[in-house]
Short mmCIF file of N, CA and C in Angstrom, two decimals:
data_model
loop_
_atom_site.label_atom_id
_atom_site.label_comp_id
_atom_site.label_asym_id
_atom_site.label_seq_id
_atom_site.Cartn_x
_atom_site.Cartn_y
_atom_site.Cartn_z
N ILE A 265 -18.68 -0.54 -29.72
CA ILE A 265 -16.98 -0.45 -29.50
C ILE A 265 -16.84 -0.63 -28.21
N GLU A 266 -15.78 -1.39 -28.29
CA GLU A 266 -14.88 -2.17 -26.94
C GLU A 266 -14.21 -1.58 -26.82
N ILE A 267 -14.13 -1.50 -25.49
CA ILE A 267 -12.80 -0.27 -24.78
C ILE A 267 -12.09 -2.14 -24.07
N SER A 268 -10.77 -1.75 -24.25
CA SER A 268 -10.05 -2.58 -23.52
C SER A 268 -9.83 -2.81 -22.19
N GLN A 269 -9.46 -3.83 -21.79
CA GLN A 269 -9.65 -4.01 -20.22
C GLN A 269 -8.12 -4.01 -20.06
N VAL A 270 -7.63 -3.97 -20.49
CA VAL A 270 -5.28 -4.46 -20.60
C VAL A 270 -5.29 -3.08 -20.34
N LEU A 271 -4.50 -2.52 -19.07
CA LEU A 271 -3.90 -1.70 -18.65
C LEU A 271 -2.36 -1.33 -19.42
N TYR A 272 -2.40 -0.16 -20.37
CA TYR A 272 -1.10 -0.57 -21.10
C TYR A 272 -0.36 0.76 -20.06
N GLY A 273 1.36 0.53 -20.72
CA GLY A 273 1.78 1.73 -20.32
C GLY A 273 2.21 1.81 -18.83
N ARG A 274 2.01 0.98 -18.03
CA ARG A 274 2.13 1.07 -16.33
C ARG A 274 2.61 -0.11 -16.09
N LYS A 275 3.24 -1.21 -16.64
CA LYS A 275 4.04 -2.23 -16.64
C LYS A 275 5.31 -2.06 -15.21
N LYS A 276 6.02 -0.75 -15.15
CA LYS A 276 6.86 -0.77 -13.98
C LYS A 276 5.89 -0.68 -12.80
N GLU A 277 5.27 0.41 -12.69
CA GLU A 277 4.01 0.37 -11.96
C GLU A 277 3.24 -0.42 -10.96
N LYS A 278 2.81 -1.49 -12.01
CA LYS A 278 2.21 -2.51 -11.80
C LYS A 278 3.25 -3.34 -10.45
N GLN A 279 4.53 -3.78 -11.27
CA GLN A 279 5.27 -4.35 -11.09
C GLN A 279 5.98 -4.23 -9.58
N PHE A 280 5.97 -2.61 -9.07
CA PHE A 280 6.55 -2.02 -7.95
C PHE A 280 5.50 -2.55 -7.39
N LEU A 281 4.05 -1.92 -7.46
CA LEU A 281 2.94 -2.79 -6.59
C LEU A 281 2.85 -4.32 -6.01
N GLN A 282 3.44 -5.05 -7.11
CA GLN A 282 3.24 -6.21 -7.07
C GLN A 282 4.45 -6.78 -5.93
N ALA A 283 5.74 -5.79 -6.24
CA ALA A 283 6.47 -6.16 -5.04
C ALA A 283 6.29 -5.57 -3.81
N ILE A 284 5.63 -4.59 -3.64
CA ILE A 284 4.82 -3.77 -2.22
C ILE A 284 4.10 -5.22 -1.57
N PHE A 285 2.98 -5.74 -2.21
CA PHE A 285 2.54 -6.73 -1.80
C PHE A 285 3.25 -8.21 -1.28
N GLU A 286 4.04 -8.37 -2.49
CA GLU A 286 4.66 -9.76 -1.68
C GLU A 286 5.41 -9.59 -0.48
N GLN A 287 5.98 -7.93 -0.20
CA GLN A 287 6.53 -7.47 1.45
C GLN A 287 5.42 -7.73 2.24
N VAL A 288 4.47 -7.22 1.87
CA VAL A 288 2.99 -7.15 2.66
C VAL A 288 2.70 -9.00 3.22
N VAL A 289 2.76 -9.97 1.78
CA VAL A 289 2.45 -11.10 2.32
C VAL A 289 3.80 -11.35 3.41
N ASP A 290 4.95 -11.26 3.51
CA ASP A 290 5.77 -11.73 3.98
C ASP A 290 5.67 -11.41 5.39
N GLY A 291 5.07 -10.71 5.57
CA GLY A 291 5.02 -10.03 7.38
C GLY A 291 5.40 -8.55 7.58
N HIS A 292 5.24 -7.82 6.58
CA HIS A 292 5.83 -6.26 6.43
C HIS A 292 4.16 -5.48 6.29
N MET A 293 4.60 -4.21 7.01
CA MET A 293 3.24 -3.15 6.70
C MET A 293 3.90 -2.11 5.87
N GLU A 294 3.04 -1.88 4.87
CA GLU A 294 3.24 -0.80 3.99
C GLU A 294 2.23 -0.07 4.11
N ILE A 295 2.82 1.02 3.54
CA ILE A 295 1.69 1.91 3.24
C ILE A 295 2.01 2.51 1.72
N VAL A 296 1.56 3.00 0.50
CA VAL A 296 1.68 3.23 -0.81
C VAL A 296 0.93 4.35 -1.09
N LEU A 297 1.52 5.63 -1.55
CA LEU A 297 0.42 6.55 -2.01
C LEU A 297 0.60 6.41 -3.31
N ILE A 298 -0.66 6.93 -4.06
CA ILE A 298 -0.60 6.73 -5.68
C ILE A 298 -0.82 8.22 -5.90
N LYS A 299 -0.30 9.33 -6.68
CA LYS A 299 -1.02 10.26 -7.29
C LYS A 299 -0.84 10.39 -8.78
N GLY A 300 -1.68 11.42 -8.94
CA GLY A 300 -1.38 11.55 -10.44
C GLY A 300 -3.04 12.27 -11.24
N ALA A 301 -2.70 12.72 -12.29
CA ALA A 301 -4.06 12.95 -12.51
C ALA A 301 -5.64 12.51 -12.71
N SER A 302 -6.58 13.33 -12.41
CA SER A 302 -7.71 12.49 -12.70
C SER A 302 -8.10 11.87 -13.89
N GLY A 303 -8.38 10.49 -13.96
CA GLY A 303 -8.92 9.23 -15.05
C GLY A 303 -7.41 8.99 -15.76
N ILE A 304 -6.42 8.76 -15.38
CA ILE A 304 -5.38 8.48 -15.54
C ILE A 304 -5.18 6.79 -15.55
N GLY A 305 -5.95 5.67 -14.94
CA GLY A 305 -5.95 4.60 -14.17
C GLY A 305 -5.36 4.44 -13.07
N LYS A 306 -5.27 5.08 -11.93
CA LYS A 306 -4.76 5.07 -10.90
C LYS A 306 -5.58 3.92 -9.88
N THR A 307 -6.92 4.04 -10.23
CA THR A 307 -7.91 2.61 -9.35
C THR A 307 -7.19 1.50 -10.16
N ARG A 308 -7.44 1.72 -11.51
CA ARG A 308 -7.08 0.46 -12.57
C ARG A 308 -6.05 -0.27 -12.06
N LEU A 309 -4.75 0.47 -11.49
CA LEU A 309 -3.07 -0.07 -11.42
C LEU A 309 -3.68 -0.53 -10.23
N VAL A 310 -4.31 -0.45 -9.22
CA VAL A 310 -4.24 -1.14 -8.05
C VAL A 310 -5.51 -2.38 -8.43
N ARG A 311 -5.91 -2.56 -9.16
CA ARG A 311 -7.28 -3.31 -8.69
C ARG A 311 -6.08 -5.00 -9.58
N GLU A 312 -4.90 -3.90 -10.25
CA GLU A 312 -4.77 -5.02 -11.10
C GLU A 312 -3.74 -6.38 -10.31
N ILE A 313 -3.43 -5.93 -8.93
CA ILE A 313 -2.67 -6.86 -8.18
C ILE A 313 -3.76 -7.92 -7.56
N TYR A 314 -5.36 -7.47 -8.03
CA TYR A 314 -6.48 -8.20 -7.05
C TYR A 314 -6.05 -9.70 -7.19
N PRO A 315 -5.57 -10.25 -8.58
CA PRO A 315 -5.55 -11.77 -8.93
C PRO A 315 -4.25 -12.45 -7.74
N SER A 316 -3.51 -11.64 -7.49
CA SER A 316 -2.03 -11.72 -6.52
C SER A 316 -2.67 -12.12 -5.16
N VAL A 317 -3.71 -11.20 -4.86
CA VAL A 317 -4.34 -11.07 -3.69
C VAL A 317 -5.15 -12.27 -3.00
N LEU A 318 -5.85 -13.16 -3.92
CA LEU A 318 -6.68 -13.78 -4.26
C LEU A 318 -5.86 -14.91 -3.66
N LYS A 319 -4.72 -14.97 -4.77
CA LYS A 319 -3.93 -16.29 -4.84
C LYS A 319 -2.72 -16.71 -3.72
N ASN A 320 -2.92 -15.27 -3.14
CA ASN A 320 -1.91 -15.44 -1.54
C ASN A 320 -2.67 -15.65 -0.33
N ASN A 321 -3.73 -15.68 -0.69
CA ASN A 321 -4.69 -16.41 0.78
C ASN A 321 -4.95 -14.66 1.27
N ALA A 322 -5.06 -13.96 1.00
CA ALA A 322 -4.79 -12.43 1.25
C ALA A 322 -6.53 -11.95 1.42
N ARG A 323 -7.15 -10.53 1.72
CA ARG A 323 -7.59 -9.88 1.24
C ARG A 323 -7.72 -8.52 0.96
N PHE A 324 -8.47 -8.28 0.10
CA PHE A 324 -8.70 -6.93 -0.66
C PHE A 324 -9.86 -6.33 -0.33
N ILE A 325 -9.74 -4.97 0.34
CA ILE A 325 -11.50 -4.17 0.80
C ILE A 325 -10.96 -2.87 0.38
N ALA A 326 -11.89 -2.11 -0.03
CA ALA A 326 -11.86 -1.08 -0.42
C ALA A 326 -12.59 0.31 -0.14
N GLY A 327 -12.32 1.14 0.05
CA GLY A 327 -13.40 2.44 0.51
C GLY A 327 -12.85 3.72 -0.33
N LYS A 328 -13.91 4.14 -0.49
CA LYS A 328 -13.96 5.76 -1.62
C LYS A 328 -14.23 6.70 -0.48
N PHE A 329 -13.43 7.69 -0.52
CA PHE A 329 -13.86 9.41 -0.49
C PHE A 329 -14.53 9.93 -1.44
N ASN A 330 -16.20 10.74 -1.31
CA ASN A 330 -16.60 11.19 -2.30
C ASN A 330 -16.88 12.76 -1.65
N GLN A 331 -16.33 13.60 -3.12
CA GLN A 331 -16.30 15.09 -3.23
C GLN A 331 -17.95 15.13 -2.52
N GLY A 332 -17.75 16.66 -1.53
CA GLY A 332 -18.94 17.23 -1.47
C GLY A 332 -19.83 16.12 -0.23
N THR A 333 -20.03 14.98 0.24
CA THR A 333 -20.37 14.57 0.86
C THR A 333 -20.38 14.59 2.15
N THR A 334 -21.38 14.49 3.60
CA THR A 334 -20.86 15.11 5.01
C THR A 334 -20.80 13.55 5.23
N GLU A 335 -20.05 12.11 5.05
CA GLU A 335 -20.10 11.10 5.97
C GLU A 335 -19.10 11.54 6.81
N LEU A 336 -19.02 10.57 7.60
CA LEU A 336 -18.19 10.10 8.85
C LEU A 336 -17.04 10.70 8.28
N PRO A 337 -16.10 11.17 9.31
CA PRO A 337 -14.60 11.26 8.52
C PRO A 337 -14.14 10.12 8.28
N TYR A 338 -14.14 9.03 8.96
CA TYR A 338 -13.51 8.10 8.54
C TYR A 338 -14.61 6.57 8.00
N GLY A 339 -15.16 7.51 7.16
CA GLY A 339 -16.37 6.90 6.28
C GLY A 339 -15.74 5.51 5.21
N ALA A 340 -14.85 6.27 4.49
CA ALA A 340 -14.29 5.52 3.75
C ALA A 340 -13.75 3.92 4.18
N ILE A 341 -12.93 4.25 5.35
CA ILE A 341 -12.30 3.39 6.07
C ILE A 341 -13.43 2.22 6.54
N ILE A 342 -14.58 2.61 7.27
CA ILE A 342 -15.47 2.35 7.67
C ILE A 342 -16.28 0.97 6.89
N SER A 343 -16.28 1.94 5.53
CA SER A 343 -16.78 1.06 4.23
C SER A 343 -16.56 0.01 4.10
N ALA A 344 -14.90 0.20 3.96
CA ALA A 344 -14.39 -1.01 3.30
C ALA A 344 -14.20 -2.12 4.72
N PHE A 345 -14.09 -1.93 5.89
CA PHE A 345 -14.33 -3.32 6.87
C PHE A 345 -15.97 -3.20 6.85
N ARG A 346 -16.82 -2.93 7.02
CA ARG A 346 -18.09 -3.23 6.62
C ARG A 346 -18.47 -4.16 5.45
N GLU A 347 -17.43 -3.99 4.37
CA GLU A 347 -17.37 -4.91 3.38
C GLU A 347 -16.75 -6.20 3.77
N LEU A 348 -15.73 -5.95 4.68
CA LEU A 348 -14.92 -7.53 4.88
C LEU A 348 -16.22 -8.04 6.07
N LEU A 349 -16.58 -7.49 6.68
CA LEU A 349 -17.30 -8.39 7.72
C LEU A 349 -18.73 -9.26 6.77
N ARG A 350 -19.38 -8.05 5.89
CA ARG A 350 -20.17 -8.96 5.44
C ARG A 350 -19.76 -9.99 4.01
N ASN A 351 -18.21 -10.01 3.94
CA ASN A 351 -17.77 -11.22 2.49
C ASN A 351 -17.54 -12.68 3.98
N LEU A 352 -17.50 -11.99 5.54
CA LEU A 352 -16.92 -13.01 6.12
C LEU A 352 -18.64 -13.87 6.62
N LEU A 353 -19.37 -13.02 6.79
CA LEU A 353 -20.88 -13.61 6.76
C LEU A 353 -21.05 -14.31 5.80
N LEU A 354 -20.70 -14.52 4.69
CA LEU A 354 -20.69 -15.28 3.36
C LEU A 354 -20.49 -16.51 3.42
N GLU A 355 -19.29 -16.80 4.43
CA GLU A 355 -18.17 -18.06 4.12
C GLU A 355 -19.31 -18.83 4.94
N THR A 356 -18.37 -20.45 5.25
CA THR A 356 -19.24 -21.27 5.68
C THR A 356 -19.48 -21.14 6.85
N LYS A 357 -20.18 -21.82 7.48
CA LYS A 357 -20.98 -22.24 8.93
C LYS A 357 -19.72 -22.15 9.69
N THR A 358 -19.14 -23.22 9.46
CA THR A 358 -17.46 -23.43 10.21
C THR A 358 -16.61 -22.11 10.25
N ARG A 359 -16.59 -21.80 9.06
CA ARG A 359 -15.65 -20.11 9.24
C ARG A 359 -16.08 -18.76 9.74
N ARG A 360 -17.49 -19.08 9.74
CA ARG A 360 -18.09 -18.09 10.31
C ARG A 360 -18.29 -18.52 11.97
N ALA A 361 -18.10 -19.52 12.59
CA ALA A 361 -18.03 -19.97 14.07
C ALA A 361 -16.21 -19.45 14.20
N PHE A 362 -15.18 -19.58 12.96
CA PHE A 362 -13.88 -19.37 13.46
C PHE A 362 -14.02 -17.89 13.47
N TRP A 363 -14.46 -16.95 12.62
CA TRP A 363 -14.43 -15.57 12.71
C TRP A 363 -14.94 -15.34 14.14
N LYS A 364 -16.01 -15.81 14.51
CA LYS A 364 -16.59 -15.78 15.79
C LYS A 364 -15.84 -15.48 16.84
N ALA A 365 -14.84 -16.52 16.72
CA ALA A 365 -14.25 -17.26 18.07
C ALA A 365 -13.56 -15.86 18.31
N GLU A 366 -12.72 -15.60 16.57
CA GLU A 366 -11.24 -15.01 16.71
C GLU A 366 -11.99 -13.26 17.00
N LEU A 367 -13.05 -12.78 17.05
CA LEU A 367 -13.65 -11.61 17.37
C LEU A 367 -13.59 -11.53 18.74
N LEU A 368 -14.55 -12.91 19.37
CA LEU A 368 -14.82 -12.78 20.73
C LEU A 368 -13.60 -12.48 21.66
N THR A 369 -12.42 -13.45 21.21
CA THR A 369 -11.33 -13.57 22.01
C THR A 369 -10.43 -12.40 22.11
N THR A 370 -10.42 -11.57 20.72
CA THR A 370 -9.90 -10.43 20.35
C THR A 370 -10.63 -9.38 21.36
N LEU A 371 -11.67 -9.26 21.07
CA LEU A 371 -12.20 -8.10 21.54
C LEU A 371 -12.77 -8.34 22.79
N ASN A 372 -13.25 -9.27 23.42
CA ASN A 372 -13.86 -9.47 24.48
C ASN A 372 -15.27 -8.30 24.10
N ASN A 373 -15.63 -7.89 25.40
CA ASN A 373 -17.09 -7.18 25.07
C ASN A 373 -17.42 -5.89 24.22
N GLY A 374 -15.55 -5.80 23.50
CA GLY A 374 -15.53 -4.63 22.98
C GLY A 374 -16.04 -4.83 21.57
N SER A 375 -16.35 -5.95 21.56
CA SER A 375 -17.17 -6.03 19.87
C SER A 375 -18.68 -5.20 20.01
N GLN A 376 -19.48 -4.97 20.88
CA GLN A 376 -19.94 -4.12 21.23
C GLN A 376 -20.05 -2.74 20.93
N VAL A 377 -18.98 -1.97 21.06
CA VAL A 377 -18.42 -1.00 21.09
C VAL A 377 -18.10 -0.63 19.25
N LEU A 378 -17.59 -1.71 19.20
CA LEU A 378 -16.97 -1.62 17.52
C LEU A 378 -18.66 -1.83 16.63
N ALA A 379 -19.92 -2.21 17.41
CA ALA A 379 -20.73 -2.55 16.61
C ALA A 379 -21.27 -1.52 16.16
N GLU A 380 -21.36 -0.47 17.11
CA GLU A 380 -21.69 0.82 16.86
C GLU A 380 -21.82 1.56 14.83
N LEU A 381 -20.06 1.40 15.07
CA LEU A 381 -19.88 1.63 13.75
C LEU A 381 -19.56 0.26 12.34
N LEU A 382 -19.58 -1.02 12.90
CA LEU A 382 -19.44 -1.94 11.95
C LEU A 382 -20.67 -3.02 12.58
N PRO A 383 -21.70 -2.71 11.67
CA PRO A 383 -23.29 -3.55 12.37
C PRO A 383 -23.17 -4.95 11.98
N GLU A 384 -22.27 -5.03 10.89
CA GLU A 384 -22.15 -6.75 10.83
C GLU A 384 -21.11 -7.77 11.52
N ILE A 385 -20.77 -6.88 12.91
CA ILE A 385 -19.72 -7.82 13.87
C ILE A 385 -21.18 -8.12 14.46
N GLY A 386 -22.26 -7.35 14.85
CA GLY A 386 -23.30 -8.08 16.14
C GLY A 386 -23.86 -9.16 15.35
N LEU A 387 -24.02 -9.39 13.84
CA LEU A 387 -24.29 -10.55 13.26
C LEU A 387 -23.33 -11.54 13.24
N LEU A 388 -22.44 -11.08 13.74
CA LEU A 388 -21.03 -12.47 13.15
C LEU A 388 -21.13 -12.82 14.77
N VAL A 389 -21.09 -12.15 15.68
CA VAL A 389 -20.77 -12.37 17.46
C VAL A 389 -22.28 -12.80 18.32
N GLY A 390 -23.18 -12.22 17.61
CA GLY A 390 -24.33 -11.88 18.21
C GLY A 390 -24.60 -10.73 19.49
N SER A 391 -25.28 -10.58 20.15
CA SER A 391 -25.96 -9.54 20.87
C SER A 391 -24.63 -9.04 22.25
N GLN A 392 -23.99 -8.42 22.72
CA GLN A 392 -23.09 -8.52 23.97
C GLN A 392 -23.48 -7.78 24.99
N SER A 393 -22.91 -7.80 25.89
CA SER A 393 -23.51 -7.37 27.36
C SER A 393 -22.75 -5.66 26.80
N THR A 394 -23.66 -4.48 27.51
CA THR A 394 -23.62 -3.17 27.18
C THR A 394 -21.96 -2.83 27.81
N VAL A 395 -21.52 -1.47 27.93
CA VAL A 395 -19.90 -1.57 27.90
C VAL A 395 -20.71 -0.17 28.70
N GLN A 396 -19.70 -0.18 29.47
CA GLN A 396 -19.47 0.86 30.60
C GLN A 396 -19.14 2.29 29.57
N SER A 397 -19.79 3.53 30.55
CA SER A 397 -19.74 4.81 29.80
C SER A 397 -18.40 5.22 30.44
N LEU A 398 -17.87 6.40 29.27
CA LEU A 398 -16.90 6.59 29.85
C LEU A 398 -17.01 8.01 29.31
N THR A 399 -15.92 8.91 29.73
CA THR A 399 -15.64 10.44 29.13
C THR A 399 -15.51 10.40 27.87
N ALA A 400 -15.78 11.45 27.05
CA ALA A 400 -15.33 11.61 25.76
C ALA A 400 -14.25 10.88 24.99
N GLN A 401 -13.10 11.79 25.74
CA GLN A 401 -11.73 11.26 25.42
C GLN A 401 -11.72 9.71 25.57
N GLU A 402 -11.80 9.19 26.89
CA GLU A 402 -11.77 7.88 27.26
C GLU A 402 -12.46 6.78 26.05
N THR A 403 -13.85 7.48 25.82
CA THR A 403 -14.63 6.62 25.02
C THR A 403 -13.65 6.74 23.54
N GLN A 404 -13.25 7.68 23.13
CA GLN A 404 -12.22 8.00 21.61
C GLN A 404 -10.83 6.85 21.85
N ASN A 405 -10.37 7.13 22.56
CA ASN A 405 -9.39 6.16 23.14
C ASN A 405 -9.72 4.58 23.21
N ARG A 406 -10.86 4.18 23.73
CA ARG A 406 -11.10 2.99 23.68
C ARG A 406 -11.58 2.49 22.21
N LEU A 407 -12.56 3.37 21.85
CA LEU A 407 -12.88 2.93 20.14
C LEU A 407 -11.64 2.89 19.15
N GLN A 408 -10.31 3.34 19.46
CA GLN A 408 -9.01 3.65 18.86
C GLN A 408 -8.37 2.17 19.18
N TRP A 409 -8.33 2.06 20.18
CA TRP A 409 -7.73 0.71 20.46
C TRP A 409 -8.00 -0.56 19.96
N LEU A 410 -9.40 -0.47 20.31
CA LEU A 410 -10.26 -1.69 20.10
C LEU A 410 -10.53 -2.09 18.44
N PHE A 411 -10.37 -0.80 17.87
CA PHE A 411 -10.23 -0.75 15.88
C PHE A 411 -8.92 -1.15 15.67
N ALA A 412 -7.77 -1.01 16.47
CA ALA A 412 -6.35 -1.39 15.98
C ALA A 412 -6.37 -2.88 16.50
N LYS A 413 -7.24 -3.43 17.75
CA LYS A 413 -7.05 -5.02 17.65
C LYS A 413 -8.07 -5.86 16.74
N PHE A 414 -9.23 -5.31 16.30
CA PHE A 414 -10.16 -5.52 15.17
C PHE A 414 -9.26 -5.74 14.06
N VAL A 415 -8.36 -4.70 13.15
CA VAL A 415 -7.53 -5.09 12.75
C VAL A 415 -6.55 -5.90 12.10
N ARG A 416 -6.00 -5.99 13.11
CA ARG A 416 -4.76 -7.14 13.59
C ARG A 416 -5.48 -8.62 13.69
N ILE A 417 -6.79 -8.76 13.64
CA ILE A 417 -7.40 -10.12 13.44
C ILE A 417 -6.97 -10.56 12.14
N PHE A 418 -7.33 -9.69 11.06
CA PHE A 418 -6.77 -9.96 9.35
C PHE A 418 -5.72 -9.75 9.08
N CYS A 419 -4.62 -9.36 9.85
CA CYS A 419 -3.30 -8.80 9.47
C CYS A 419 -2.31 -9.79 10.44
N ARG A 420 -2.07 -10.90 9.97
CA ARG A 420 -1.36 -11.50 10.65
C ARG A 420 -0.79 -12.52 9.44
N GLU A 421 0.62 -13.23 10.45
CA GLU A 421 1.39 -14.27 9.05
C GLU A 421 0.66 -15.44 8.44
N GLY A 422 0.77 -14.98 7.18
CA GLY A 422 -0.02 -16.01 6.25
C GLY A 422 -1.53 -15.47 5.87
N SER A 423 -2.24 -14.28 6.37
CA SER A 423 -2.93 -13.56 6.00
C SER A 423 -3.05 -12.78 5.62
N ALA A 424 -2.46 -11.58 4.87
CA ALA A 424 -2.56 -10.44 4.70
C ALA A 424 -3.60 -9.33 4.16
N LEU A 425 -3.87 -8.25 4.74
CA LEU A 425 -4.99 -7.50 4.10
C LEU A 425 -4.29 -6.50 3.29
N VAL A 426 -5.20 -6.21 2.42
CA VAL A 426 -4.70 -4.96 1.31
C VAL A 426 -5.88 -3.81 1.89
N LEU A 427 -5.92 -2.86 2.27
CA LEU A 427 -6.94 -1.57 2.54
C LEU A 427 -6.47 -0.52 1.13
N PHE A 428 -7.48 -0.68 0.01
CA PHE A 428 -7.47 0.53 -0.71
C PHE A 428 -8.26 1.67 -0.39
N LEU A 429 -7.88 3.04 -0.45
CA LEU A 429 -8.90 3.86 -0.14
C LEU A 429 -8.68 4.82 -1.15
N ASP A 430 -9.39 5.07 -2.02
CA ASP A 430 -10.00 5.56 -3.47
C ASP A 430 -9.99 7.29 -2.89
N ASP A 431 -9.89 8.24 -3.87
CA ASP A 431 -10.12 9.55 -3.30
C ASP A 431 -9.91 10.21 -2.41
N LEU A 432 -8.39 10.05 -1.83
CA LEU A 432 -8.05 10.74 -0.79
C LEU A 432 -8.46 12.27 -0.64
N GLN A 433 -7.94 12.55 -2.19
CA GLN A 433 -8.19 14.25 -1.84
C GLN A 433 -9.62 15.10 -1.30
N TRP A 434 -10.76 14.12 -1.09
CA TRP A 434 -11.81 14.40 -0.49
C TRP A 434 -12.10 13.81 0.84
N ILE A 435 -11.10 13.88 1.40
CA ILE A 435 -10.99 13.21 2.86
C ILE A 435 -11.45 14.03 4.41
N ASP A 436 -11.53 15.61 3.28
CA ASP A 436 -11.85 16.36 4.62
C ASP A 436 -13.08 16.39 4.67
#
């Protein structure tokens, strides 16, 4: 038995996602939540825009929350960005040098802070000097500020980023 890879009955939804993606390519930031019963093809629907992502010089990364796990609160997001960084490590030497410069320029020594969550940053930029110890609240603020700067590296004109987080119902 061969199961069809064609998605049936979702033409309107696929066109909607495609239109939203085109807005993102034009520089807009969008959030789309897709709900429905388990097994009806929500993940498959999202993956239908993947060819457009590639065609538009954009990046598609994905993370999945799993039921009953004790992963980090942001585990799926961290997993998705680790995937992105691993893909950067596979690029040409020239492109890796470009990304290294982008990360160092944007994050300064903050790359060392993010390397605790995203070890692949260290592989791209090399070892950096240690960062100043802060209070717990200041450490959290610094991490959030640096992570926002990090994400913006990949979300600029001419380079869209699609972050797909699957199974949000298990985020707790």
